[in-house]
Short mmCIF file of C-alpha atoms in Angstrom, two decimals:
data_model
loop_
_atom_site.label_atom_id
_atom_site.label_comp_id
_atom_site.label_asym_id
_atom_site.label_seq_id
_atom_site.Cartn_x
_atom_site.Cartn_y
_atom_site.Cartn_z
CA MET G 1 27.15 -53.75 -41.17
CA ILE G 2 28.59 -52.29 -44.37
CA PRO G 3 29.29 -55.03 -46.94
CA LYS G 4 32.75 -55.25 -48.45
CA LEU G 5 33.00 -54.61 -52.18
CA ARG G 6 34.48 -57.21 -54.47
CA PRO G 7 37.42 -55.86 -56.52
CA ALA G 8 35.41 -55.88 -59.73
CA ALA G 9 32.60 -53.92 -58.14
CA GLY G 10 35.10 -51.43 -56.72
CA LEU G 11 36.61 -50.90 -60.15
CA ARG G 12 33.19 -50.34 -61.69
CA ILE G 13 32.30 -47.77 -59.04
CA SER G 14 35.64 -46.00 -59.48
CA PHE G 15 35.06 -45.88 -63.22
CA VAL G 16 31.57 -44.41 -62.72
CA LEU G 17 32.92 -41.76 -60.32
CA TRP G 18 35.66 -40.86 -62.80
CA CYS G 19 33.07 -40.43 -65.55
CA LEU G 20 30.89 -38.25 -63.33
CA THR G 21 33.87 -36.07 -62.54
CA LEU G 22 34.52 -35.56 -66.24
CA ALA G 23 30.85 -34.87 -66.91
CA PHE G 24 30.50 -32.24 -64.22
CA GLY G 25 33.89 -30.67 -64.88
CA VAL G 26 34.73 -27.79 -62.56
CA GLN G 27 31.55 -28.27 -60.52
CA ALA G 28 33.11 -31.30 -58.87
CA ALA G 29 36.19 -29.34 -57.80
CA TRP G 30 34.44 -27.34 -55.09
CA ALA G 31 33.19 -30.46 -53.35
CA GLU G 32 36.71 -31.15 -52.09
CA GLU G 33 37.40 -29.07 -49.01
CA THR G 34 40.85 -27.55 -49.24
CA GLY G 35 41.11 -25.01 -46.46
CA VAL G 36 39.80 -23.03 -43.52
CA PHE G 37 39.84 -19.25 -43.26
CA ARG G 38 40.78 -17.87 -39.85
CA LEU G 39 39.34 -14.36 -39.83
CA GLN G 40 39.65 -11.69 -37.18
CA THR G 41 36.34 -9.86 -37.29
CA ARG G 42 35.65 -6.40 -35.88
CA ALA G 43 32.17 -5.35 -34.81
CA ARG G 44 30.59 -2.59 -32.74
CA VAL G 45 28.46 -4.54 -30.30
CA PRO G 46 25.74 -2.77 -28.26
CA LEU G 47 26.38 -2.92 -24.54
CA SER G 48 22.99 -4.55 -24.07
CA GLN G 49 24.13 -7.52 -26.16
CA LEU G 50 27.32 -8.26 -24.24
CA GLU G 51 27.46 -11.45 -22.24
CA ASP G 52 29.49 -12.50 -19.23
CA ALA G 53 31.71 -14.51 -21.58
CA ASP G 54 32.93 -11.20 -23.07
CA PHE G 55 34.58 -10.24 -19.77
CA VAL G 56 37.40 -11.68 -17.73
CA ASN G 57 35.94 -9.88 -14.73
CA ARG G 58 32.78 -7.88 -15.34
CA ASP G 59 33.08 -6.18 -11.93
CA SER G 60 36.27 -4.43 -13.05
CA VAL G 61 34.63 -2.71 -16.02
CA PRO G 62 33.19 0.60 -14.80
CA PHE G 63 33.97 2.27 -18.15
CA MET G 64 30.64 1.48 -19.80
CA GLY G 65 29.94 5.16 -20.42
CA PHE G 66 33.36 5.68 -22.05
CA LEU G 67 33.10 8.51 -24.60
CA ASP G 68 29.29 8.25 -24.39
CA ARG G 69 29.37 5.14 -26.58
CA ASP G 70 26.56 2.61 -26.36
CA TYR G 71 28.77 -0.15 -27.77
CA ILE G 72 32.23 -1.65 -27.59
CA MET G 73 34.48 -2.63 -30.50
CA LYS G 74 34.75 -6.38 -30.32
CA TYR G 75 37.53 -8.32 -32.04
CA GLN G 76 36.75 -12.00 -32.49
CA THR G 77 38.44 -14.77 -34.47
CA VAL G 78 36.12 -17.02 -36.46
CA GLU G 79 36.94 -20.07 -38.56
CA TRP G 80 35.08 -20.52 -41.84
CA LYS G 81 35.43 -23.52 -44.09
CA ALA G 82 36.58 -22.31 -47.49
CA SER G 83 34.14 -24.68 -49.20
CA GLU G 84 31.28 -22.93 -47.37
CA THR G 85 32.48 -19.39 -48.12
CA ALA G 86 31.90 -17.06 -51.07
CA PHE G 87 33.60 -13.78 -51.96
CA ILE G 88 31.38 -11.30 -53.82
CA VAL G 89 33.12 -8.53 -55.75
CA CYS G 90 30.74 -5.60 -56.15
CA ASP G 91 30.86 -3.23 -59.16
CA VAL G 92 34.62 -3.05 -59.67
CA TRP G 93 34.25 -1.63 -63.17
CA ASN G 94 36.81 -0.72 -65.81
CA TYR G 95 35.81 2.93 -65.57
CA HIS G 96 33.52 5.29 -63.70
CA GLY G 97 31.97 8.71 -63.97
CA CYS G 98 34.25 10.00 -61.20
CA MET G 99 37.98 10.21 -61.81
CA GLY G 100 38.75 9.98 -58.10
CA ALA G 101 36.83 6.71 -57.92
CA VAL G 102 38.73 5.39 -60.95
CA ARG G 103 42.07 6.29 -59.39
CA ARG G 104 41.33 4.57 -56.10
CA VAL G 105 39.94 1.41 -57.75
CA ASN G 106 43.10 1.18 -59.87
CA GLN G 107 45.14 1.23 -56.67
CA MET G 108 43.07 -1.51 -55.01
CA VAL G 109 42.76 -3.97 -57.87
CA PRO G 110 46.26 -5.55 -57.82
CA ARG G 111 45.97 -6.59 -54.15
CA MET G 112 42.31 -7.47 -54.60
CA ASN G 113 43.15 -9.87 -57.40
CA GLU G 114 45.95 -11.52 -55.40
CA MET G 115 43.64 -11.91 -52.41
CA LEU G 116 40.91 -13.49 -54.58
CA LYS G 117 43.42 -15.92 -56.08
CA ALA G 118 44.49 -16.97 -52.59
CA ALA G 119 40.85 -17.47 -51.52
CA ARG G 120 40.06 -19.43 -54.70
CA ASN G 121 43.06 -21.69 -54.17
CA GLU G 122 41.72 -22.55 -50.70
CA GLY G 123 38.44 -23.69 -52.22
CA ALA G 124 36.20 -20.63 -51.83
CA LEU G 125 33.65 -19.55 -54.42
CA ILE G 126 34.44 -16.23 -56.12
CA ILE G 127 31.49 -14.28 -57.55
CA PHE G 128 32.06 -11.24 -59.73
CA SER G 129 29.18 -8.77 -59.84
CA PRO G 130 29.89 -5.87 -62.21
CA SER G 131 26.32 -4.58 -62.42
CA GLY G 132 24.98 -3.41 -65.76
CA VAL G 133 27.54 -5.09 -68.00
CA MET G 134 26.46 -8.74 -67.96
CA ASP G 135 25.93 -8.67 -71.75
CA LYS G 136 29.71 -8.34 -72.06
CA TYR G 137 30.09 -11.85 -70.59
CA GLY G 138 27.30 -13.79 -72.32
CA ASP G 139 29.72 -16.37 -73.70
CA HIS G 140 31.92 -16.67 -70.62
CA PRO G 141 31.78 -20.15 -69.02
CA ALA G 142 31.31 -18.63 -65.56
CA ARG G 143 28.31 -16.64 -66.76
CA LYS G 144 26.74 -19.60 -68.57
CA ARG G 145 27.11 -21.84 -65.54
CA THR G 146 25.62 -19.23 -63.20
CA ILE G 147 22.54 -18.94 -65.41
CA ARG G 148 22.25 -22.71 -65.70
CA VAL G 149 22.35 -23.20 -61.93
CA LYS G 150 19.32 -20.96 -61.41
CA GLU G 151 17.38 -22.64 -64.24
CA GLU G 152 18.08 -26.12 -62.88
CA MET G 153 17.18 -25.23 -59.29
CA MET G 154 13.96 -23.47 -60.29
CA ALA G 155 13.02 -26.49 -62.38
CA LYS G 156 13.27 -28.49 -59.15
CA GLY G 157 10.93 -26.09 -57.38
CA GLU G 158 13.52 -23.94 -55.59
CA ARG G 159 12.33 -20.38 -54.90
CA LEU G 160 13.71 -17.48 -52.85
CA ASN G 161 11.59 -16.42 -49.89
CA PHE G 162 13.07 -12.94 -49.53
CA SER G 163 13.33 -9.79 -51.62
CA THR G 164 16.37 -9.06 -53.76
CA ALA G 165 15.29 -5.56 -54.80
CA TRP G 166 17.53 -2.55 -54.27
CA ASN G 167 17.55 -1.90 -50.53
CA ASN G 168 17.93 1.74 -49.57
CA CYS G 169 17.75 1.40 -45.81
CA GLY G 170 16.99 -1.08 -43.08
CA PRO G 171 13.92 -0.70 -40.84
CA ASN G 172 15.95 0.41 -37.81
CA GLU G 173 18.95 1.87 -39.62
CA PRO G 174 19.81 5.53 -38.95
CA PRO G 175 20.96 7.77 -41.83
CA LEU G 176 24.44 7.16 -43.18
CA PRO G 177 27.11 9.33 -41.53
CA ILE G 178 28.18 11.03 -44.79
CA ASP G 179 26.17 13.14 -47.25
CA ALA G 180 26.50 11.84 -50.82
CA SER G 181 23.39 13.56 -52.20
CA ASP G 182 25.58 15.34 -54.77
CA GLY G 183 26.74 12.01 -56.17
CA GLY G 184 29.79 11.87 -53.93
CA CYS G 185 32.35 13.16 -56.42
CA ARG G 186 34.39 16.30 -55.95
CA GLY G 187 35.08 18.91 -58.65
CA LYS G 188 34.74 18.74 -62.41
CA CYS G 189 35.33 14.99 -62.59
CA ARG G 190 31.69 14.34 -61.70
CA TYR G 191 29.70 12.50 -64.37
CA GLU G 192 32.13 11.98 -67.23
CA ALA G 193 29.31 10.52 -69.34
CA HIS G 194 29.10 13.70 -71.40
CA ARG G 195 32.51 12.88 -72.89
CA PHE G 196 31.25 9.57 -74.21
CA GLY G 197 27.57 10.20 -74.81
CA HIS G 198 26.77 7.34 -72.43
CA TRP G 199 27.72 5.92 -69.03
CA PRO G 200 31.41 5.11 -69.53
CA VAL G 201 31.37 1.61 -67.98
CA SER G 202 31.63 -1.35 -70.34
CA ALA G 203 33.10 -4.25 -68.33
CA GLN G 204 34.67 -5.34 -65.10
CA HIS G 205 38.14 -4.01 -64.32
CA PRO G 206 40.64 -5.91 -66.51
CA GLY G 207 42.94 -6.42 -63.55
CA LEU G 208 40.54 -8.94 -62.01
CA GLU G 209 40.87 -12.46 -63.41
CA ILE G 210 37.62 -14.38 -63.91
CA MET G 211 38.05 -18.15 -63.89
CA GLU G 212 35.68 -20.80 -65.23
CA GLU G 213 34.79 -22.01 -61.75
CA ASP G 214 33.74 -18.53 -60.59
CA GLY G 215 30.25 -17.04 -60.51
CA LEU G 216 29.23 -14.06 -62.67
CA SER G 217 25.95 -12.28 -61.99
CA GLU G 218 24.29 -9.09 -60.79
CA ASN G 219 20.94 -10.37 -59.52
CA ASP G 220 19.13 -13.17 -57.69
CA GLU G 221 21.08 -15.80 -59.65
CA ILE G 222 23.74 -15.29 -56.98
CA TYR G 223 21.50 -16.73 -54.26
CA TYR G 224 20.75 -19.84 -56.28
CA LEU G 225 24.48 -20.29 -56.81
CA LEU G 226 25.07 -19.93 -53.06
CA ARG G 227 22.40 -22.52 -52.30
CA GLN G 228 23.70 -24.96 -54.87
CA ARG G 229 27.18 -24.75 -53.38
CA GLY G 230 26.03 -24.97 -49.76
CA ILE G 231 27.49 -21.55 -48.96
CA LYS G 232 26.92 -20.28 -45.42
CA ASN G 233 29.43 -17.43 -45.24
CA VAL G 234 29.89 -14.40 -47.50
CA VAL G 235 32.73 -11.87 -47.75
CA ILE G 236 31.76 -8.77 -49.72
CA LEU G 237 34.21 -6.27 -51.17
CA GLY G 238 34.29 -3.69 -53.91
CA VAL G 239 32.65 -0.31 -54.41
CA HIS G 240 31.02 1.82 -53.28
CA VAL G 241 30.48 1.09 -49.62
CA ASN G 242 27.77 3.69 -48.96
CA MET G 243 25.83 2.78 -52.10
CA CYS G 244 26.08 -0.49 -54.03
CA VAL G 245 27.90 -2.55 -51.39
CA LEU G 246 25.02 -1.93 -49.02
CA GLY G 247 22.07 -1.76 -51.39
CA ARG G 248 22.52 -4.07 -54.39
CA PRO G 249 20.41 -7.26 -54.65
CA PHE G 250 23.51 -9.10 -53.44
CA GLY G 251 24.55 -6.31 -51.03
CA ILE G 252 24.95 -6.36 -47.27
CA ARG G 253 21.37 -5.45 -46.37
CA ASN G 254 19.85 -8.19 -48.51
CA MET G 255 22.43 -10.77 -47.46
CA VAL G 256 21.63 -10.12 -43.81
CA ALA G 257 17.91 -10.46 -44.57
CA ALA G 258 18.63 -13.76 -46.35
CA GLY G 259 20.34 -15.12 -43.24
CA TYR G 260 23.96 -15.41 -44.43
CA ASN G 261 26.98 -14.86 -42.22
CA ILE G 262 28.43 -11.84 -43.98
CA VAL G 263 31.48 -9.66 -43.39
CA LEU G 264 32.75 -6.60 -45.23
CA MET G 265 36.42 -6.53 -46.27
CA ARG G 266 36.97 -2.98 -45.07
CA ASP G 267 40.32 -2.29 -46.74
CA MET G 268 39.07 -3.49 -50.13
CA THR G 269 36.33 -0.90 -50.52
CA ASP G 270 35.83 2.81 -51.11
CA SER G 271 33.03 5.36 -50.78
CA MET G 272 31.43 7.93 -53.01
CA TYR G 273 31.90 10.99 -50.85
CA ASN G 274 32.76 14.61 -51.54
CA SER G 275 34.77 16.01 -48.63
CA GLU G 276 33.12 19.41 -49.24
CA SER G 277 29.86 17.87 -47.96
CA ALA G 278 28.83 16.96 -44.42
CA PRO G 279 30.46 15.94 -42.16
CA TYR G 280 33.32 17.81 -43.92
CA VAL G 281 36.06 15.27 -43.32
CA SER G 282 38.62 13.79 -45.69
CA HIS G 283 37.49 11.21 -48.23
CA ILE G 284 39.45 8.51 -46.38
CA ARG G 285 37.79 9.41 -43.09
CA GLY G 286 34.37 9.50 -44.76
CA THR G 287 34.86 5.90 -45.88
CA GLU G 288 35.89 4.90 -42.35
CA LEU G 289 32.70 6.45 -40.97
CA VAL G 290 30.56 4.32 -43.30
CA VAL G 291 32.53 1.21 -42.31
CA ALA G 292 31.86 2.06 -38.64
CA HIS G 293 28.15 2.44 -39.47
CA ILE G 294 28.12 -1.02 -41.04
CA GLU G 295 29.97 -2.55 -38.07
CA ARG G 296 27.42 -1.02 -35.71
CA HIS G 297 24.20 -1.76 -37.62
CA TRP G 298 24.84 -4.58 -40.11
CA CYS G 299 27.82 -6.89 -39.93
CA PRO G 300 31.45 -7.28 -38.81
CA THR G 301 34.41 -6.41 -41.01
CA ILE G 302 37.79 -8.00 -41.81
CA VAL G 303 40.88 -6.96 -43.78
CA SER G 304 42.56 -8.51 -46.80
CA SER G 305 45.57 -9.58 -44.72
CA ASP G 306 43.29 -12.14 -43.02
CA ILE G 307 43.42 -14.01 -46.34
CA LEU G 308 46.62 -12.83 -47.99
CA GLY G 309 48.88 -11.94 -45.09
CA GLY G 310 51.06 -8.84 -45.02
CA ARG G 311 49.54 -5.46 -44.17
CA ALA G 312 46.07 -4.13 -44.80
CA PHE G 313 45.70 -2.01 -47.93
CA ARG G 314 45.86 1.79 -47.70
CA PHE G 315 45.23 4.30 -50.48
CA GLU G 316 48.19 6.38 -51.64
CA GLU G 317 46.47 9.55 -50.50
CA ASP G 318 46.30 8.23 -46.94
CA GLN G 319 49.44 9.78 -45.49
CA ARG G 320 48.29 9.89 -41.88
CA PRO G 321 50.70 8.83 -39.14
CA HIS G 322 50.19 5.15 -38.25
CA VAL G 323 49.78 4.13 -34.62
CA ALA G 324 49.63 0.40 -33.81
CA PHE G 325 48.15 -0.80 -30.50
CA ILE G 326 49.08 -4.18 -29.00
CA VAL G 327 46.44 -5.59 -26.63
CA ASN G 328 45.26 -8.92 -25.31
CA ASP G 329 42.33 -10.15 -23.25
CA ASP G 330 42.99 -9.87 -19.54
CA SER G 331 41.42 -8.58 -16.32
CA LEU G 332 42.20 -4.96 -17.24
CA HIS G 333 40.10 -5.23 -20.42
CA ALA G 334 42.48 -3.30 -22.65
CA ASP G 335 40.82 -5.11 -25.56
CA LYS G 336 37.71 -3.00 -24.84
CA THR G 337 39.13 0.36 -23.75
CA ILE G 338 41.96 0.70 -26.26
CA PRO G 339 39.94 0.15 -29.48
CA LEU G 340 37.49 2.88 -28.45
CA PHE G 341 40.36 5.16 -27.50
CA ALA G 342 42.03 4.51 -30.88
CA ASP G 343 38.75 5.16 -32.68
CA ASP G 344 38.42 8.51 -30.90
CA LEU G 345 42.04 9.31 -31.74
CA MET G 346 41.37 8.71 -35.44
CA ALA G 347 38.34 10.97 -35.34
CA LYS G 348 40.00 13.90 -33.57
CA GLN G 349 43.67 13.69 -34.50
CA ASP G 350 43.67 12.52 -38.12
CA VAL G 351 45.80 9.44 -37.54
CA TYR G 352 45.51 5.88 -38.82
CA CYS G 353 45.24 3.23 -36.10
CA THR G 354 45.43 -0.53 -36.13
CA ILE G 355 44.74 -2.92 -33.28
CA ILE G 356 46.99 -5.96 -32.99
CA HIS G 357 44.73 -8.10 -30.86
CA GLY G 358 46.08 -11.16 -29.12
CA GLU G 359 44.16 -14.42 -29.15
CA GLY G 360 45.40 -16.17 -26.06
CA ARG G 361 48.93 -16.88 -24.97
CA GLY G 362 51.29 -15.56 -27.59
CA ALA G 363 48.86 -15.78 -30.53
CA TYR G 364 48.78 -12.48 -32.44
CA ARG G 365 47.61 -11.66 -35.95
CA HIS G 366 48.58 -8.81 -38.27
CA LEU G 367 52.06 -8.34 -36.77
CA ASP G 368 53.27 -7.01 -40.13
CA GLU G 369 51.42 -3.78 -39.29
CA LEU G 370 54.29 -3.00 -36.93
CA ASP G 371 56.64 -2.68 -39.91
CA ASP G 372 54.70 0.32 -41.18
CA SER G 373 53.85 2.01 -37.87
CA ASP G 374 55.21 5.36 -36.71
CA ALA G 375 54.48 4.49 -33.08
CA VAL G 376 53.36 1.45 -31.10
CA VAL G 377 51.33 1.43 -27.88
CA ILE G 378 51.80 -1.69 -25.74
CA PHE G 379 49.08 -2.50 -23.23
CA GLN G 380 48.89 -6.08 -22.09
CA LYS G 381 49.54 -7.93 -18.92
CA ASP G 382 50.43 -11.58 -18.50
CA GLN G 383 50.39 -12.84 -22.08
CA PRO G 384 53.94 -13.41 -23.35
CA ILE G 385 55.41 -11.42 -26.20
CA PRO G 386 56.11 -13.93 -29.00
CA PRO G 387 59.59 -13.96 -30.62
CA GLU G 388 58.38 -12.48 -33.91
CA MET G 389 56.83 -9.53 -32.10
CA ARG G 390 59.95 -9.00 -30.01
CA GLU G 391 62.06 -8.82 -33.16
CA LYS G 392 59.72 -6.30 -34.77
CA LEU G 393 59.59 -4.15 -31.64
CA GLU G 394 63.37 -4.22 -31.36
CA GLN G 395 63.66 -3.07 -34.98
CA LEU G 396 61.06 -0.37 -34.44
CA TYR G 397 62.93 0.84 -31.38
CA ARG G 398 66.31 0.82 -33.15
CA GLU G 399 64.87 2.94 -35.95
CA GLY G 400 63.82 5.57 -33.43
CA ARG G 401 60.09 5.18 -33.89
CA GLY G 402 57.75 5.85 -30.99
CA VAL G 403 57.03 3.41 -28.16
CA VAL G 404 54.40 4.02 -25.47
CA ALA G 405 53.76 1.42 -22.76
CA LEU G 406 50.78 1.37 -20.40
CA ARG G 407 50.02 -0.06 -16.98
CA ASN G 408 52.07 -3.24 -16.46
CA ALA G 409 53.10 -3.86 -20.07
CA CYS G 410 56.66 -4.78 -19.13
CA ARG G 411 55.33 -7.91 -17.44
CA ALA G 412 54.58 -9.32 -20.88
CA PHE G 413 58.26 -9.21 -21.82
CA GLY G 414 59.12 -11.40 -18.86
CA ALA G 415 56.22 -13.80 -19.29
CA ARG G 416 56.85 -17.31 -20.58
CA SER G 417 54.26 -19.95 -21.30
CA GLU G 418 55.92 -22.36 -18.89
CA GLN G 419 56.11 -19.82 -16.06
CA SER G 420 53.52 -18.97 -13.47
CA GLN G 421 51.92 -15.55 -13.24
CA ASN G 422 54.19 -14.55 -10.36
CA ASP G 423 57.27 -15.44 -12.37
CA ALA G 424 56.07 -13.01 -15.02
CA LEU G 425 56.33 -9.96 -12.76
CA PHE G 426 59.88 -9.21 -13.78
CA GLY G 427 60.62 -7.81 -17.20
CA ASP G 428 63.65 -9.02 -19.13
CA ASP G 429 66.46 -6.85 -20.49
CA PHE G 430 64.29 -5.48 -23.29
CA ALA G 431 61.70 -4.16 -20.84
CA ALA G 432 64.32 -2.56 -18.58
CA ARG G 433 66.38 -1.13 -21.44
CA VAL G 434 63.56 0.09 -23.68
CA LEU G 435 60.61 0.77 -21.41
CA GLY G 436 62.62 2.36 -18.63
CA ALA G 437 61.32 0.12 -15.85
CA GLU G 438 63.71 -2.36 -14.30
CA PHE G 439 60.73 -4.14 -12.79
CA VAL G 440 57.11 -3.36 -11.97
CA LEU G 441 55.04 -4.98 -9.25
CA PRO G 442 51.96 -3.92 -7.29
CA ASP G 443 52.42 -2.15 -3.96
CA ARG G 444 49.75 -4.43 -2.52
CA GLU G 445 50.13 -3.30 1.08
CA GLN G 446 49.54 0.36 0.35
CA SER G 447 47.47 0.83 -2.75
CA VAL G 448 45.57 -2.10 -4.18
CA ALA G 449 42.47 -1.18 -2.19
CA GLY G 450 41.09 2.32 -2.39
CA GLY G 451 42.91 3.64 -5.41
CA CYS G 452 45.39 6.51 -5.60
CA PHE G 453 45.51 10.25 -6.28
CA VAL G 454 47.39 11.34 -9.39
CA SER G 455 48.94 14.75 -10.09
CA ASN G 456 51.50 16.32 -12.40
CA ALA G 457 55.11 16.40 -11.24
CA PRO G 458 55.94 20.00 -10.18
CA GLU G 459 59.24 20.02 -12.07
CA VAL G 460 57.48 19.62 -15.45
CA ALA G 461 54.46 21.83 -14.80
CA GLY G 462 53.39 23.81 -17.85
CA GLN G 463 55.15 21.56 -20.36
CA ARG G 464 53.25 21.01 -23.60
CA ILE G 465 53.35 17.26 -23.14
CA LEU G 466 50.92 17.76 -20.23
CA ARG G 467 48.53 20.01 -22.19
CA GLY G 468 44.99 19.04 -21.25
CA VAL G 469 46.21 17.17 -18.16
CA GLU G 470 46.53 20.26 -15.96
CA GLY G 471 44.43 20.87 -12.88
CA ASN G 472 44.02 19.39 -9.45
CA SER G 473 44.89 15.82 -8.67
CA TRP G 474 42.42 13.14 -9.69
CA ARG G 475 41.69 9.70 -8.38
CA THR G 476 42.39 6.41 -10.13
CA GLU G 477 40.48 3.40 -8.86
CA GLY G 478 43.34 1.09 -9.75
CA GLY G 479 46.31 0.39 -7.54
CA ILE G 480 49.57 2.12 -8.38
CA TYR G 481 52.70 0.15 -9.27
CA GLN G 482 55.96 0.38 -7.40
CA THR G 483 58.43 1.08 -10.17
CA ARG G 484 62.20 1.24 -10.29
CA LEU G 485 62.95 3.62 -13.15
CA ALA G 486 66.00 3.53 -15.35
CA GLU G 487 68.60 6.23 -14.84
CA GLY G 488 67.74 9.45 -16.66
CA ALA G 489 63.98 8.92 -16.81
CA VAL G 490 61.90 12.12 -16.62
CA VAL G 491 58.88 11.79 -14.31
CA LEU G 492 55.72 13.49 -15.62
CA MET G 493 53.12 12.39 -13.08
CA ARG G 494 53.13 10.93 -9.61
CA ALA G 495 50.55 8.95 -7.64
CA LYS G 496 50.01 9.05 -3.88
CA THR G 497 48.39 6.25 -1.93
CA ARG G 498 46.05 6.69 1.02
CA LYS G 499 48.87 5.53 3.29
CA GLY G 500 51.28 8.19 2.07
CA GLY G 501 53.30 6.24 -0.46
CA GLU G 502 54.31 8.13 -3.60
CA PHE G 503 55.33 6.49 -6.89
CA PRO G 504 55.88 7.52 -10.53
CA ALA G 505 52.72 7.27 -12.68
CA ALA G 506 54.07 8.50 -16.04
CA TRP G 507 57.57 9.12 -17.33
CA LEU G 508 59.76 9.60 -20.40
CA CYS G 509 62.55 7.09 -20.86
CA LYS G 510 66.19 7.67 -21.64
CA THR G 511 67.15 5.44 -24.58
CA ASP G 512 70.31 4.40 -26.34
CA VAL G 513 69.13 5.35 -29.84
CA ALA G 514 69.40 8.64 -31.73
CA SER G 515 65.72 9.57 -31.29
CA PRO G 516 64.71 8.96 -27.66
CA ARG G 517 60.94 8.64 -28.04
CA VAL G 518 59.80 6.13 -25.41
CA ALA G 519 57.17 6.87 -22.76
CA TYR G 520 55.48 4.83 -20.05
CA SER G 521 52.47 5.28 -17.78
CA SER G 522 51.55 2.79 -15.07
CA LEU G 523 47.98 4.11 -15.24
CA GLY G 524 45.36 2.41 -17.41
CA TYR G 525 42.76 0.90 -15.10
CA PRO G 526 39.48 0.61 -17.09
CA SER G 527 37.82 3.58 -15.37
CA ASP G 528 40.88 5.77 -16.09
CA PHE G 529 39.66 5.94 -19.68
CA ASP G 530 36.53 7.75 -18.50
CA ARG G 531 38.74 10.70 -17.54
CA GLU G 532 39.59 13.23 -20.19
CA GLN G 533 42.83 14.02 -18.37
CA PHE G 534 44.04 10.44 -18.77
CA ARG G 535 43.00 10.25 -22.43
CA ASN G 536 44.80 13.52 -23.08
CA LEU G 537 47.92 12.19 -21.35
CA ILE G 538 48.05 9.08 -23.56
CA ARG G 539 47.29 11.14 -26.65
CA ASN G 540 50.15 13.53 -25.80
CA LEU G 541 52.59 10.69 -25.15
CA ILE G 542 51.75 9.10 -28.51
CA PHE G 543 52.33 12.31 -30.47
CA TRP G 544 55.44 13.11 -28.49
CA SER G 545 56.79 9.67 -29.34
CA MET G 546 56.28 10.45 -33.06
CA ASN G 547 57.80 13.94 -32.62
CA LEU G 548 54.57 15.45 -33.97
CA PRO G 549 52.27 18.18 -32.62
CA CYS G 550 48.73 17.11 -31.76
CA ASN G 551 45.42 18.88 -32.05
CA ASP G 552 44.34 20.22 -28.66
CA GLN G 553 40.70 19.50 -29.49
#
């Protein structure tokens, strides 16, 4: 039994607590939990590590060899207490030896600072790590406190049981996908030190605000600070992702070795890469390749909009068309096929792709990405389209931007949380008017078992939109959908069942806007993605919807 305190005793205890708060100052502030971060992580998980819980129906996933990948791209929402989370800002200096690096950092810093303020306000620990310039901050309260924490913990016998040396490579890590052996800077801007007589970095970027309650260090002091605060989770951001972000004492490799839950904020980083070096891709694409390497071999990634909202950051030089994909978890496993398809599209077609991944009935994150997209691909089944998404899709459609729907996507527009699955078979007016299908339902009697044979419609043979889809008919293992098309729709492909039924499998829709760029395919069974013909069809529909030519690679 807990004894009750007499009023006088309660007052004395309150007074003592008030005095301790004053004595410890800002250190007491972090003890009060103020928020939870809900982060949508992206990782490239080896097939051997997948569990039955990752599948709605494992038997319906024959696409495991899709694009010869030995992994899937897994989106997962995690909840981290802000009081147990630290954000480490790596080497965001006020200058650099490469003018391209300086330009890109200057673009990132305003959003980076706003994101850090939002994280700090939720109760997270912010640690600034501008390596090599700590002497600049000797009198800063954040620097003094960081040093003091290590001294106090070591005096109590605390020691690190892992290395914090520069880490060039992990024991099982393959070489990085880009060659930065020339320093990673293109042209005459490389190594500006000769203009100054020394390395031209003197401080952290002035656009990043350092507060008293923050951490400020470049070495193992960071780990003592994490221990003192009870930090379990780390978000790392800054530059450069193929060098310091991976290898510093506080970098990804060492954090993984130390046992922390770590994620990379992939839109708040940059690489040192010269596009005239292997693999001879754009600088933006080179950075994406390193991010993919980290997702495959080290840790998941997130974007700044997980913390700040809005859209993920893009550099000004990134002028690629933007394709947004809407998927959700269901028995067709679009959440596994589509991300790999989008990743392949980025590699071969020089586009920027985002995945808007649903988290159950009507719960979607990053919907603001639709505002910036040139085309949207909708592939989901029974999960309802939330009102905010409907409004954004309606606006996108009215502005004449591209819309491509797959399989039974129109069912989502008729789905309601209070309705049964059967009630969701019929699309509402938006689905009929925009997607060109008055309703879609399975022809269960003829085609659910045994699959169908798909071929190009004779009347459109030779059209560029079917480039790479030519040839004899091919078999889809999924059932075809009996579809009543809107008037004026142009059929591209047809599917025949074993019992002789014939139904549209892909078509272009007649719309009531100035730029009619809406396409639909009722194909999209998981194993369809193993076929190059199907992937080429979807690729062609996407570029047609944006009124852009595509690379026939």
